[in-house]
């Protein structure tokens, strides 16, 4: 049962992810992204990680994709004229793709070689309390750093998107 | 008596339970539309729908009471929506146009899975009595799951507005996406003080809605207090955000008949149109249910008087009351009465207050409600920390 569900969700997730890339229509792409995220949430549920599944749906499916759609509809994107690929983009995309594949392959093979290490990872349970304790004790510094990065990104977006023309704009 | 039921396979039982809940929620949501017409009529000082009666039933004495209540009008409306020609206009994106009302039903009918309606005592193996919630699931992350599924409701409005391929629905869809995202933040922040209070140090650490009700059913002054008295500001912010999230007046920007014709559903008719409204009422029912569980003690009849107290008192006269079935029915009835009051409150506000302008909705959401809810959270975090440090036994 669980195996069957895993295969269903995995195929569903990947198919929807492909739909994001290959759809001509931006709204349909965003909806495929939504379905793909729901599929990932399903995979988390199969792993008994209910909190991650719920947070994924709440933050990404519920808010981020809705914002995507809002932007798409506000800008009324109809594809538009895209620039042709230049040599620089071809080279850089090949390098980036190669790095991504190398990373994935090494990740997969290392995972096969060191499966025993997985067993040594301390089990902290999937309850809300276990997550919270880990986040506020062991992983406090990374959490703070990520929060700080997000703050910087937010400030950057405000600075970049707002056109400062006169002194009265800076309030 | 019910042994045959427990011999069924688990999957079948779960499907039966889910179907039973939907079979109650769906007609209840439909009946809300009739309640809305009657309440609006009452507020405006007119009789409302009171004429419809099937001719073959008209001879029954006393049926005029049902007739005046508009019960048959509800059936007539339902029949009309079902059998009316289902038009798909030529200029729409047909696939997404049909998908939108279907998508509106998914969050509306799934969020109810995490709502406990009542509770009953069951005897454990060692003879102690344990209170068990009546709910489809009692998840550790209960409230988050409701918020997560509820937040998917915005897509039906966006899709409907976009797929209609015409200006007014489009504006309605854009407004819906902006409004629902804006108020989700305040809504989530406003309930955090409740869970700070529930999850005192040494507790289990939970977001389950059943545990919130349990912590309002403890002995003592603070134990039996409903959280609407303890945290009135949280309750107020949550209620306002709930109005915005369910697109009820004064926040019904996506619909906004005065300036957008019908908003996102301008191009819709017949059954598809009615699905949007059943979904809206189902959201209202679930939202009122969450408000009652968080701030009004769920199925407890009065503050400082719990359901268990009442049942134990009643069992002194009539032992039957303590049986799980009767206790469950009493709990569900009390809960539904509170929910019913809030449905009425939603309608009361709708027919009393005028609609906000769009810029007012955004100003209220981002400049007033959000800072207020953050300040509320910080205040309660400090108060609860002080209480836990210096008055742990209060």
CSV table of N, CA and C in Angstrom, one decimal, chain B residues 77-206:
chain,number,residue,atom,x,y,z
B,77,UNK,N,-34.9,26.0,-5.0
B,77,UNK,CA,-33.6,26.5,-5.5
B,77,UNK,C,-32.7,25.4,-5.9
B,78,UNK,N,-32.6,24.4,-5.0
B,78,UNK,CA,-31.6,23.3,-5.3
B,78,UNK,C,-32.0,22.7,-6.6
B,79,UNK,N,-33.3,22.4,-6.7
B,79,UNK,CA,-33.8,21.8,-8.0
B,79,UNK,C,-33.5,22.6,-9.2
B,80,UNK,N,-33.7,23.9,-9.0
B,80,UNK,CA,-33.4,24.8,-10.2
B,80,UNK,C,-31.9,24.8,-10.6
B,81,UNK,N,-31.1,24.9,-9.5
B,81,UNK,CA,-29.6,24.9,-9.8
B,81,UNK,C,-29.2,23.6,-10.5
B,82,UNK,N,-29.8,22.5,-10.1
B,82,UNK,CA,-29.4,21.2,-10.6
B,82,UNK,C,-29.9,21.0,-12.1
B,83,UNK,N,-31.1,21.5,-12.4
B,83,UNK,CA,-31.7,21.1,-13.7
B,83,UNK,C,-31.5,22.2,-14.7
B,84,UNK,N,-31.1,23.4,-14.3
B,84,UNK,CA,-30.9,24.5,-15.2
B,84,UNK,C,-29.9,24.2,-16.3
B,85,UNK,N,-30.0,24.7,-17.5
B,85,UNK,CA,-29.0,24.5,-18.5
B,85,UNK,C,-27.7,25.0,-18.0
B,86,UNK,N,-26.6,24.2,-18.2
B,86,UNK,CA,-25.3,24.6,-17.7
B,86,UNK,C,-24.5,25.2,-18.8
B,87,UNK,N,-24.6,26.5,-18.9
B,87,UNK,CA,-24.0,27.2,-20.0
B,87,UNK,C,-22.5,27.4,-19.8
B,88,UNK,N,-21.7,27.2,-20.8
B,88,UNK,CA,-20.3,27.6,-20.8
B,88,UNK,C,-20.1,28.6,-21.9
B,89,UNK,N,-19.9,29.9,-21.5
B,89,UNK,CA,-19.8,30.9,-22.5
B,89,UNK,C,-18.7,30.6,-23.6
B,90,UNK,N,-18.9,31.2,-24.8
B,90,UNK,CA,-17.9,30.8,-25.8
B,90,UNK,C,-16.6,31.4,-25.7
B,91,UNK,N,-16.4,32.5,-24.9
B,91,UNK,CA,-15.1,33.2,-24.9
B,91,UNK,C,-14.3,32.7,-23.7
B,92,UNK,N,-14.7,31.7,-22.9
B,92,UNK,CA,-13.9,31.3,-21.7
B,92,UNK,C,-12.9,30.2,-22.1
B,93,UNK,N,-12.0,30.0,-21.2
B,93,UNK,CA,-11.1,28.9,-21.2
B,93,UNK,C,-11.8,27.7,-20.6
B,94,UNK,N,-12.4,26.9,-21.4
B,94,UNK,CA,-13.4,25.9,-20.9
B,94,UNK,C,-12.9,25.0,-19.8
B,95,UNK,N,-11.7,24.5,-20.0
B,95,UNK,CA,-11.1,23.6,-19.0
B,95,UNK,C,-11.0,24.2,-17.6
B,96,UNK,N,-10.4,25.3,-17.5
B,96,UNK,CA,-10.2,26.0,-16.2
B,96,UNK,C,-11.5,26.6,-15.7
B,97,UNK,N,-12.4,27.0,-16.6
B,97,UNK,CA,-13.7,27.5,-16.2
B,97,UNK,C,-14.5,26.4,-15.5
B,98,UNK,N,-14.4,25.2,-15.9
B,98,UNK,CA,-15.1,24.1,-15.3
B,98,UNK,C,-14.4,23.6,-14.0
B,99,UNK,N,-13.0,23.7,-14.1
B,99,UNK,CA,-12.2,23.2,-13.0
B,99,UNK,C,-12.4,24.1,-11.7
B,100,UNK,N,-12.6,25.4,-11.9
B,100,UNK,CA,-12.6,26.4,-10.8
B,100,UNK,C,-13.7,26.0,-9.7
B,101,UNK,N,-15.0,25.8,-10.1
B,101,UNK,CA,-16.0,25.5,-9.1
B,101,UNK,C,-15.7,24.1,-8.4
B,102,UNK,N,-15.1,23.2,-9.2
B,102,UNK,CA,-14.8,21.9,-8.6
B,102,UNK,C,-13.7,22.1,-7.5
B,103,UNK,N,-12.6,22.9,-7.9
B,103,UNK,CA,-11.5,23.2,-7.0
B,103,UNK,C,-12.0,23.9,-5.8
B,104,UNK,N,-13.1,24.7,-5.9
B,104,UNK,CA,-13.6,25.4,-4.7
B,104,UNK,C,-14.1,24.4,-3.7
B,105,UNK,N,-14.6,23.2,-4.1
B,105,UNK,CA,-15.2,22.3,-3.2
B,105,UNK,C,-14.1,21.5,-2.4
B,106,UNK,N,-12.9,21.4,-3.0
B,106,UNK,CA,-11.9,20.5,-2.3
B,106,UNK,C,-11.5,21.0,-0.9
B,107,UNK,N,-11.0,22.3,-0.8
B,107,UNK,CA,-10.6,22.8,0.5
B,107,UNK,C,-11.9,22.9,1.4
B,108,UNK,N,-13.0,23.3,0.8
B,108,UNK,CA,-14.2,23.5,1.6
B,108,UNK,C,-14.6,22.2,2.3
B,109,UNK,N,-14.5,21.1,1.7
B,109,UNK,CA,-15.0,19.8,2.3
B,109,UNK,C,-13.9,19.0,2.9
B,110,UNK,N,-12.6,19.4,2.7
B,110,UNK,CA,-11.5,18.6,3.4
B,110,UNK,C,-11.1,19.2,4.7
B,111,UNK,N,-11.3,20.5,4.9
B,111,UNK,CA,-10.8,21.1,6.1
B,111,UNK,C,-11.6,20.6,7.3
B,112,UNK,N,-12.8,20.1,7.0
B,112,UNK,CA,-13.7,19.7,8.1
B,112,UNK,C,-13.1,18.4,8.8
B,113,UNK,N,-12.2,17.7,8.0
B,113,UNK,CA,-11.7,16.5,8.5
B,113,UNK,C,-10.9,16.7,9.8
B,114,UNK,N,-10.4,17.9,10.1
B,114,UNK,CA,-9.6,18.1,11.2
B,114,UNK,C,-10.3,18.8,12.4
B,115,UNK,N,-11.6,19.0,12.2
B,115,UNK,CA,-12.4,19.7,13.2
B,115,UNK,C,-13.0,18.6,14.2
B,116,UNK,N,-12.7,18.7,15.5
B,116,UNK,CA,-13.5,17.8,16.4
B,116,UNK,C,-14.8,18.4,16.7
B,117,UNK,N,-15.9,17.6,16.7
B,117,UNK,CA,-17.2,18.2,16.9
B,117,UNK,C,-17.7,18.0,18.3
B,118,UNK,N,-17.2,17.0,19.0
B,118,UNK,CA,-17.7,16.7,20.3
B,118,UNK,C,-16.7,15.7,21.0
B,119,UNK,N,-17.1,15.2,22.2
B,119,UNK,CA,-16.3,14.3,22.9
B,119,UNK,C,-17.1,13.3,23.7
B,120,UNK,N,-16.6,12.2,24.0
B,120,UNK,CA,-17.3,11.3,24.9
B,120,UNK,C,-16.3,10.5,25.7
B,121,UNK,N,-16.8,9.9,26.8
B,121,UNK,CA,-15.9,9.2,27.7
B,121,UNK,C,-15.9,7.7,27.2
B,122,UNK,N,-14.7,7.2,27.3
B,122,UNK,CA,-14.6,5.7,27.0
B,122,UNK,C,-13.8,5.1,28.2
B,123,UNK,N,-14.1,3.8,28.4
B,123,UNK,CA,-13.4,3.2,29.6
B,123,UNK,C,-12.2,2.5,29.1
B,124,UNK,N,-11.0,2.8,29.7
B,124,UNK,CA,-9.8,2.2,29.3
B,124,UNK,C,-9.7,0.8,29.9
B,125,UNK,N,-8.6,0.1,29.6
B,125,UNK,CA,-8.5,-1.3,30.1
B,125,UNK,C,-8.3,-1.3,31.6
B,126,UNK,N,-7.7,-0.2,32.1
B,126,UNK,CA,-7.4,-0.2,33.6
B,126,UNK,C,-8.6,0.4,34.3
B,127,UNK,N,-9.7,0.7,33.7
B,127,UNK,CA,-10.9,1.1,34.4
B,127,UNK,C,-11.0,2.6,34.4
B,128,UNK,N,-10.0,3.4,34.1
B,128,UNK,CA,-10.1,4.9,34.1
B,128,UNK,C,-10.9,5.4,32.9
B,129,UNK,N,-11.5,6.5,33.1
B,129,UNK,CA,-12.3,7.1,32.0
B,129,UNK,C,-11.4,8.1,31.2
B,130,UNK,N,-11.6,8.0,29.9
B,130,UNK,CA,-10.7,8.9,29.1
B,130,UNK,C,-11.7,9.6,28.1
B,131,UNK,N,-11.4,10.9,27.9
B,131,UNK,CA,-12.2,11.7,27.0
B,131,UNK,C,-11.7,11.6,25.6
B,132,UNK,N,-12.5,11.2,24.7
B,132,UNK,CA,-12.1,10.9,23.3
B,132,UNK,C,-12.8,11.9,22.4
B,133,UNK,N,-12.1,12.5,21.5
B,133,UNK,CA,-12.8,13.5,20.5
B,133,UNK,C,-13.6,12.8,19.5
B,134,UNK,N,-14.7,13.4,19.0
B,134,UNK,CA,-15.4,12.9,17.9
B,134,UNK,C,-14.9,13.7,16.7
B,135,UNK,N,-14.0,13.1,15.9
B,135,UNK,CA,-13.4,13.9,14.8
B,135,UNK,C,-13.0,12.8,13.8
B,136,UNK,N,-12.8,13.3,12.5
B,136,UNK,CA,-12.3,12.3,11.5
B,136,UNK,C,-10.9,12.0,11.8
B,137,UNK,N,-10.1,13.0,12.1
B,137,UNK,CA,-8.7,12.8,12.4
B,137,UNK,C,-8.3,13.8,13.6
B,138,UNK,N,-7.5,13.3,14.5
B,138,UNK,CA,-7.0,14.2,15.5
B,138,UNK,C,-5.5,14.3,15.4
B,139,UNK,N,-5.1,15.2,14.5
B,139,UNK,CA,-3.7,15.3,14.2
B,139,UNK,C,-3.0,16.2,15.2
B,140,UNK,N,-1.7,15.9,15.4
B,140,UNK,CA,-0.8,16.8,16.2
B,140,UNK,C,-0.8,18.2,15.6
B,141,UNK,N,-0.8,18.3,14.3
B,141,UNK,CA,-0.7,19.6,13.7
B,141,UNK,C,-2.0,20.1,13.2
B,142,UNK,N,-3.1,19.7,13.9
B,142,UNK,CA,-4.5,20.0,13.4
B,142,UNK,C,-4.7,21.3,12.9
B,143,UNK,N,-4.5,22.4,13.6
B,143,UNK,CA,-4.8,23.7,13.2
B,143,UNK,C,-4.0,24.1,11.9
B,144,UNK,N,-2.7,23.8,11.9
B,144,UNK,CA,-1.9,24.1,10.7
B,144,UNK,C,-2.5,23.4,9.5
B,145,UNK,N,-2.9,22.2,9.7
B,145,UNK,CA,-3.5,21.5,8.5
B,145,UNK,C,-4.7,22.2,8.0
B,146,UNK,N,-5.6,22.7,8.9
B,146,UNK,CA,-6.8,23.4,8.5
B,146,UNK,C,-6.3,24.7,7.7
B,147,UNK,N,-5.4,25.4,8.3
B,147,UNK,CA,-4.9,26.6,7.6
B,147,UNK,C,-4.3,26.3,6.2
B,148,UNK,N,-3.6,25.2,6.1
B,148,UNK,CA,-2.9,24.8,4.9
B,148,UNK,C,-3.9,24.5,3.8
B,149,UNK,N,-4.9,23.6,4.2
B,149,UNK,CA,-5.9,23.3,3.2
B,149,UNK,C,-6.8,24.5,2.9
B,150,UNK,N,-7.1,25.3,3.9
B,150,UNK,CA,-8.0,26.4,3.7
B,150,UNK,C,-7.3,27.4,2.7
B,151,UNK,N,-6.0,27.5,2.8
B,151,UNK,CA,-5.3,28.5,2.0
B,151,UNK,C,-5.4,28.1,0.5
B,152,UNK,N,-5.7,26.8,0.2
B,152,UNK,CA,-5.9,26.5,-1.2
B,152,UNK,C,-7.2,27.0,-1.8
B,153,UNK,N,-8.1,27.5,-1.0
B,153,UNK,CA,-9.3,27.9,-1.5
B,153,UNK,C,-9.2,29.1,-2.4
B,154,UNK,N,-8.1,29.9,-2.3
B,154,UNK,CA,-8.0,31.0,-3.1
B,154,UNK,C,-7.9,30.7,-4.6
B,155,UNK,N,-7.4,29.5,-4.9
B,155,UNK,CA,-7.1,29.1,-6.3
B,155,UNK,C,-8.4,29.1,-7.1
B,156,UNK,N,-9.5,28.6,-6.5
B,156,UNK,CA,-10.8,28.5,-7.3
B,156,UNK,C,-11.2,29.9,-7.7
B,157,UNK,N,-11.0,30.9,-6.8
B,157,UNK,CA,-11.4,32.3,-7.2
B,157,UNK,C,-10.5,32.8,-8.3
B,158,UNK,N,-9.2,32.6,-8.1
B,158,UNK,CA,-8.2,33.1,-9.1
B,158,UNK,C,-8.5,32.5,-10.5
B,159,UNK,N,-8.7,31.1,-10.4
B,159,UNK,CA,-9.0,30.4,-11.7
B,159,UNK,C,-10.3,30.9,-12.3
B,160,UNK,N,-11.3,31.0,-11.5
B,160,UNK,CA,-12.6,31.5,-12.1
B,160,UNK,C,-12.4,32.8,-12.7
B,161,UNK,N,-11.7,33.7,-12.0
B,161,UNK,CA,-11.6,35.1,-12.6
B,161,UNK,C,-10.7,35.1,-13.9
B,162,UNK,N,-9.7,34.2,-13.9
B,162,UNK,CA,-8.8,34.2,-15.0
B,162,UNK,C,-9.5,33.5,-16.2
B,163,UNK,N,-10.1,32.4,-16.0
B,163,UNK,CA,-10.6,31.5,-17.0
B,163,UNK,C,-11.8,32.2,-17.7
B,164,UNK,N,-12.5,33.1,-17.0
B,164,UNK,CA,-13.7,33.7,-17.5
B,164,UNK,C,-13.3,34.6,-18.7
B,165,UNK,N,-12.1,35.1,-18.8
B,165,UNK,CA,-11.6,35.8,-19.9
B,165,UNK,C,-12.5,37.1,-20.1
B,166,UNK,N,-12.8,37.8,-19.1
B,166,UNK,CA,-13.5,39.0,-19.2
B,166,UNK,C,-13.1,39.9,-18.1
B,167,UNK,N,-13.3,41.2,-18.2
B,167,UNK,CA,-12.6,42.2,-17.3
B,167,UNK,C,-13.0,42.1,-15.9
B,168,UNK,N,-14.3,42.1,-15.6
B,168,UNK,CA,-14.8,42.2,-14.2
B,168,UNK,C,-14.4,40.9,-13.4
B,169,UNK,N,-14.6,39.7,-14.0
B,169,UNK,CA,-14.2,38.5,-13.2
B,169,UNK,C,-12.7,38.5,-13.0
B,170,UNK,N,-11.9,39.0,-14.0
B,170,UNK,CA,-10.5,39.1,-13.8
B,170,UNK,C,-10.1,40.0,-12.7
B,171,UNK,N,-10.7,41.2,-12.6
B,171,UNK,CA,-10.4,42.0,-11.4
B,171,UNK,C,-10.8,41.4,-10.1
B,172,UNK,N,-11.9,40.6,-10.1
B,172,UNK,CA,-12.3,39.9,-8.9
B,172,UNK,C,-11.3,38.9,-8.5
B,173,UNK,N,-10.7,38.2,-9.5
B,173,UNK,CA,-9.7,37.1,-9.2
B,173,UNK,C,-8.5,37.7,-8.7
B,174,UNK,N,-8.0,38.9,-9.3
B,174,UNK,CA,-6.8,39.5,-8.8
B,174,UNK,C,-7.0,40.0,-7.3
B,175,UNK,N,-8.2,40.6,-7.1
B,175,UNK,CA,-8.5,41.1,-5.7
B,175,UNK,C,-8.5,39.9,-4.7
B,176,UNK,N,-9.1,38.8,-5.2
B,176,UNK,CA,-9.2,37.6,-4.3
B,176,UNK,C,-7.8,37.2,-3.8
B,177,UNK,N,-6.8,37.1,-4.8
B,177,UNK,CA,-5.5,36.6,-4.4
B,177,UNK,C,-4.8,37.5,-3.5
B,178,UNK,N,-4.9,38.9,-3.7
B,178,UNK,CA,-4.3,39.8,-2.9
B,178,UNK,C,-4.9,39.8,-1.5
B,179,UNK,N,-6.2,39.8,-1.4
B,179,UNK,CA,-6.9,39.9,-0.1
B,179,UNK,C,-6.6,38.6,0.7
B,180,UNK,N,-6.7,37.4,0.1
B,180,UNK,CA,-6.6,36.2,0.9
B,180,UNK,C,-5.2,36.0,1.5
B,181,UNK,N,-4.2,36.4,0.7
B,181,UNK,CA,-2.8,36.3,1.2
B,181,UNK,C,-2.6,37.3,2.3
B,182,UNK,N,-3.1,38.5,2.2
B,182,UNK,CA,-2.9,39.6,3.2
B,182,UNK,C,-3.5,39.2,4.5
B,183,UNK,N,-4.7,38.6,4.5
B,183,UNK,CA,-5.3,38.3,5.8
B,183,UNK,C,-4.9,37.0,6.5
B,184,UNK,N,-4.2,36.1,5.6
B,184,UNK,CA,-3.8,34.9,6.2
B,184,UNK,C,-2.7,35.1,7.3
B,185,UNK,N,-1.9,36.1,7.0
B,185,UNK,CA,-0.8,36.4,8.0
B,185,UNK,C,-1.4,36.7,9.3
B,186,UNK,N,-2.3,37.7,9.3
B,186,UNK,CA,-2.9,38.1,10.6
B,186,UNK,C,-3.6,37.0,11.3
B,187,UNK,N,-4.3,36.2,10.5
B,187,UNK,CA,-5.0,35.1,11.0
B,187,UNK,C,-4.1,34.1,11.8
B,188,UNK,N,-3.0,33.7,11.1
B,188,UNK,CA,-2.1,32.8,11.7
B,188,UNK,C,-1.4,33.4,13.0
B,189,UNK,N,-1.0,34.7,12.9
B,189,UNK,CA,-0.4,35.3,14.0
B,189,UNK,C,-1.3,35.4,15.2
B,190,UNK,N,-2.6,35.6,14.9
B,190,UNK,CA,-3.5,35.9,16.0
B,190,UNK,C,-3.8,34.7,16.9
B,191,UNK,N,-3.6,33.5,16.3
B,191,UNK,CA,-3.9,32.3,17.1
B,191,UNK,C,-2.7,31.8,17.9
B,192,UNK,N,-1.5,32.4,17.6
B,192,UNK,CA,-0.3,31.9,18.3
B,192,UNK,C,-0.4,32.0,19.8
B,193,UNK,N,-0.9,33.2,20.3
B,193,UNK,CA,-0.9,33.3,21.8
B,193,UNK,C,-1.7,32.1,22.4
B,194,UNK,N,-2.8,31.7,21.8
B,194,UNK,CA,-3.6,30.6,22.3
B,194,UNK,C,-2.7,29.4,22.5
B,195,UNK,N,-1.8,29.1,21.5
B,195,UNK,CA,-1.0,27.9,21.6
B,195,UNK,C,0.2,28.1,22.5
B,196,UNK,N,0.6,29.3,22.7
B,196,UNK,CA,1.7,29.6,23.7
B,196,UNK,C,1.1,29.3,25.1
B,197,UNK,N,-0.2,29.6,25.3
B,197,UNK,CA,-0.8,29.4,26.6
B,197,UNK,C,-1.1,27.9,26.8
B,198,UNK,N,-1.5,27.2,25.7
B,198,UNK,CA,-1.9,25.8,25.8
B,198,UNK,C,-0.6,25.0,26.1
B,199,UNK,N,0.5,25.3,25.4
B,199,UNK,CA,1.7,24.5,25.5
B,199,UNK,C,2.6,25.0,26.6
B,200,UNK,N,2.1,25.0,27.8
B,200,UNK,CA,2.9,25.4,28.9
B,200,UNK,C,4.1,24.4,29.0
B,201,UNK,N,5.2,24.9,29.7
B,201,UNK,CA,6.4,24.0,29.8
B,201,UNK,C,6.0,22.7,30.4
B,202,UNK,N,6.6,21.6,29.9
B,202,UNK,CA,6.3,20.3,30.4
B,202,UNK,C,5.1,19.6,29.7
B,203,UNK,N,4.3,20.4,28.9
B,203,UNK,CA,3.2,19.8,28.3
B,203,UNK,C,3.6,19.0,27.1
B,204,UNK,N,2.6,18.5,26.4
B,204,UNK,CA,2.9,17.6,25.2
B,204,UNK,C,3.4,18.3,24.0
B,205,UNK,N,3.1,19.6,23.9
B,205,UNK,CA,3.5,20.3,22.7
B,205,UNK,C,2.7,20.0,21.5
B,206,UNK,N,1.6,20.7,21.3
B,206,UNK,CA,0.7,20.3,20.3
B,206,UNK,C,0.0,21.5,19.6
